[in-house]
Short mmCIF file of C-alpha atoms in Angstrom, two decimals:
data_model
loop_
_atom_site.label_atom_id
_atom_site.label_comp_id
_atom_site.label_asym_id
_atom_site.label_seq_id
_atom_site.Cartn_x
_atom_site.Cartn_y
_atom_site.Cartn_z
CA SER A 6 4.68 34.34 13.59
CA ASP A 7 7.64 32.92 11.69
CA VAL A 8 7.99 30.10 14.24
CA TYR A 9 4.73 28.48 13.16
CA LYS A 10 5.74 28.48 9.51
CA ARG A 11 8.64 26.14 10.26
CA GLN A 12 6.60 23.57 12.18
CA LEU A 13 6.16 20.11 10.74
CA PHE A 14 2.72 18.62 11.04
CA CYS A 15 2.13 14.92 10.80
CA VAL A 16 -1.40 13.61 10.96
CA TRP A 17 -2.02 9.88 11.32
CA SER A 18 -5.11 7.80 10.82
CA THR A 19 -6.23 5.45 13.58
CA SER A 20 -5.75 2.49 11.23
CA ARG A 21 -2.14 3.59 10.59
CA MET A 22 -1.51 3.79 14.34
CA LYS A 23 -2.80 0.23 14.75
CA SER A 24 -0.57 -0.84 11.91
CA LEU A 25 2.43 0.85 13.56
CA GLN A 26 1.72 -0.93 16.85
CA LYS A 27 1.62 -4.26 15.04
CA GLU A 28 4.86 -3.54 13.14
CA ILE A 29 6.70 -2.61 16.34
CA LYS A 30 5.58 -5.78 18.12
CA GLU A 31 6.38 -8.08 15.19
CA GLY A 32 10.11 -7.47 15.03
CA SER A 33 12.75 -5.75 12.97
CA ARG A 34 15.37 -6.61 10.44
CA ILE A 35 18.90 -6.22 11.75
CA VAL A 36 21.73 -5.22 9.42
CA ILE A 37 25.27 -4.76 10.71
CA GLU A 38 27.50 -3.16 8.10
CA ASN A 39 31.30 -3.60 8.04
CA ALA A 40 31.41 -6.22 10.80
CA LYS A 41 34.96 -7.34 11.50
CA LEU A 42 34.94 -11.05 12.23
CA PRO A 43 37.75 -13.38 13.31
CA GLY A 44 39.30 -15.38 10.49
CA ILE A 45 37.72 -13.22 7.77
CA ASP A 46 39.86 -10.65 6.00
CA LYS A 47 37.17 -8.30 4.65
CA PRO A 48 34.47 -6.58 6.72
CA CYS A 49 31.12 -8.33 6.30
CA LYS A 50 27.47 -7.36 6.19
CA VAL A 51 25.66 -9.43 8.82
CA GLN A 52 21.87 -9.63 8.63
CA MET A 53 19.01 -11.11 10.60
CA GLN A 54 15.56 -10.96 9.03
CA ASP A 55 13.43 -10.77 12.19
CA ASP A 56 14.83 -10.12 15.68
CA LYS A 57 11.65 -11.44 17.34
CA LYS A 58 11.09 -14.69 15.44
CA GLU A 59 14.61 -15.70 14.42
CA LYS A 60 17.23 -17.05 16.84
CA PRO A 61 20.65 -15.33 16.75
CA HIS A 62 22.53 -18.66 16.80
CA LYS A 63 20.59 -19.97 13.78
CA ALA A 64 21.08 -16.68 11.92
CA ALA A 65 24.82 -16.77 12.71
CA HIS A 66 25.07 -20.37 11.50
CA GLU A 67 23.21 -19.56 8.25
CA PHE A 68 25.43 -16.51 7.70
CA VAL A 69 28.64 -18.52 8.10
CA LEU A 70 27.32 -21.36 5.95
CA ASN A 71 25.94 -19.25 3.09
CA LYS A 72 28.04 -16.09 3.10
CA VAL A 73 31.42 -17.31 4.26
CA PHE A 74 31.84 -21.04 3.69
CA ALA A 75 29.95 -21.17 0.37
CA LYS A 76 32.32 -18.54 -1.04
CA GLN A 77 35.36 -20.57 0.05
CA SER A 78 34.20 -23.98 -1.19
CA ASP A 79 35.38 -24.77 -4.72
CA ARG A 80 32.64 -27.38 -5.13
CA ILE A 81 29.91 -24.84 -4.29
CA LYS A 82 31.49 -22.15 -6.46
CA ASP A 83 31.58 -24.60 -9.39
CA PHE A 84 27.93 -25.55 -8.79
CA ASP A 85 26.94 -21.86 -8.61
CA ASN A 86 28.71 -21.14 -11.89
CA TRP A 87 27.03 -24.12 -13.54
CA MET A 88 23.65 -23.14 -12.11
CA GLY A 89 24.11 -19.58 -13.37
CA ASN A 90 24.37 -20.94 -16.92
CA VAL A 91 21.10 -22.90 -16.74
CA PRO A 92 18.28 -21.19 -18.69
CA GLU A 93 15.45 -20.00 -16.46
CA PHE A 94 12.58 -21.34 -18.54
CA ASN A 95 11.16 -23.56 -15.80
CA PRO A 96 10.67 -22.14 -12.27
CA SER A 97 10.34 -25.63 -10.74
CA LEU A 98 13.76 -26.50 -12.20
CA ILE A 99 15.32 -23.47 -10.53
CA ASN A 100 13.69 -24.40 -7.19
CA TYR A 101 15.04 -27.94 -7.55
CA LEU A 102 18.54 -26.65 -8.33
CA GLN A 103 18.46 -24.31 -5.33
CA SER A 104 17.40 -27.12 -2.99
CA THR A 105 20.11 -29.36 -4.48
CA ARG A 106 22.67 -26.61 -3.88
CA GLU A 107 21.53 -26.34 -0.26
CA LYS A 108 21.92 -30.11 0.25
CA ILE A 109 25.38 -30.10 -1.33
CA LEU A 110 26.41 -27.12 0.81
CA LYS A 111 25.27 -28.79 4.04
CA THR A 112 26.98 -32.06 3.13
CA GLU A 113 30.16 -30.23 2.18
CA ALA A 114 30.08 -28.30 5.47
CA LYS A 115 29.64 -31.46 7.57
CA GLU A 116 32.70 -33.02 5.96
CA SER A 117 34.87 -29.89 6.07
CA ASP A 118 37.51 -29.05 8.65
CA GLU A 119 37.38 -25.45 7.41
CA PHE A 120 33.70 -25.18 8.33
CA ALA A 121 34.37 -26.74 11.74
CA GLN A 122 36.97 -24.01 12.34
CA LEU A 123 34.54 -21.32 11.17
CA GLU A 124 31.92 -22.74 13.57
CA LYS A 125 34.33 -22.36 16.47
CA GLU A 126 35.61 -18.88 15.61
CA VAL A 127 33.05 -16.99 13.56
CA ILE A 128 29.60 -18.22 14.66
CA PRO A 129 30.06 -17.11 18.31
CA ALA A 130 31.30 -13.71 17.12
CA VAL A 131 28.33 -13.23 14.77
CA GLU A 132 25.92 -14.43 17.45
CA LYS A 133 27.39 -11.92 19.91
CA LEU A 134 27.00 -9.08 17.37
CA LEU A 135 23.36 -10.03 16.76
CA ASN A 136 22.58 -10.37 20.48
CA ASN A 137 24.12 -6.93 21.11
CA ALA A 138 22.06 -5.41 18.29
CA ILE A 139 18.88 -6.98 19.70
CA ALA A 140 19.71 -5.69 23.18
CA ASP A 141 20.36 -2.19 21.78
CA ARG A 142 17.09 -2.27 19.82
CA GLU A 143 14.84 -3.34 22.73
CA PRO A 144 14.76 0.00 24.64
CA HIS A 145 13.94 1.80 21.37
CA ARG A 146 11.16 -0.68 20.63
CA THR A 147 9.72 -0.14 24.12
CA LYS A 148 9.85 3.65 23.70
CA GLN A 149 8.19 3.42 20.28
CA GLU A 150 5.42 1.25 21.72
CA GLU A 151 4.84 3.81 24.51
CA ILE A 152 4.67 6.71 22.06
CA VAL A 153 2.29 4.98 19.67
CA THR A 154 0.09 3.72 22.52
CA GLY A 155 -0.02 7.22 24.02
CA ALA A 156 -0.86 8.83 20.69
CA THR A 157 -3.57 6.24 20.04
CA LYS A 158 -5.10 6.96 23.47
CA LEU A 159 -5.05 10.71 22.75
CA MET A 160 -6.79 10.04 19.42
CA LYS A 161 -9.48 7.95 21.09
CA ASP A 162 -9.98 10.63 23.75
CA GLY A 163 -10.36 13.27 21.03
CA LYS A 164 -7.32 15.24 22.22
CA LEU A 165 -5.22 14.56 19.13
CA ILE A 166 -6.55 15.24 15.67
CA THR A 167 -6.76 12.27 13.33
CA LYS A 168 -6.51 12.17 9.59
CA GLU A 169 -10.19 11.22 9.41
CA ASN A 170 -11.20 14.36 11.36
CA LEU A 171 -8.87 16.82 9.61
CA SER A 172 -10.51 19.27 7.28
CA LEU A 173 -7.82 21.94 6.72
CA ILE A 174 -4.40 22.99 7.92
CA HIS A 175 -3.43 26.45 6.81
CA ILE A 176 0.20 27.51 7.15
#
């Protein structure tokens, strides 16, 4: 029948199913495109590397420090321009310059009224966006875990064909 010709078959190995279970439990990267934040004219791209291991408040603070404040600070912009002109012949030099930049940025932020204002306005807004994204993701993560666990059980029971046991699919 024509119906069977349009079916999509996906065959997984048991090792891939275990890998999927691990990936689901470990956490996900969150990316929020075109986030409108108070006190910032342009929409921003807000990111959190791991929604299980990273704290939303810390991610929000790092975002404001590195993506908002660093772009407003003349001292940091000057340092970035200078650093961009340094030849990259020594990787340890680049690491040193990056850590120096981070120290300067943190010192500059502590002394800045602008950063204090951003902390009051923007960090709570970013944290709320991240918390909402995590809350939205959790039911999907739970559902994915159920599906993968169910499929793994069917594989172990011999009711679902595995990649290791597949010899031929003819369409």
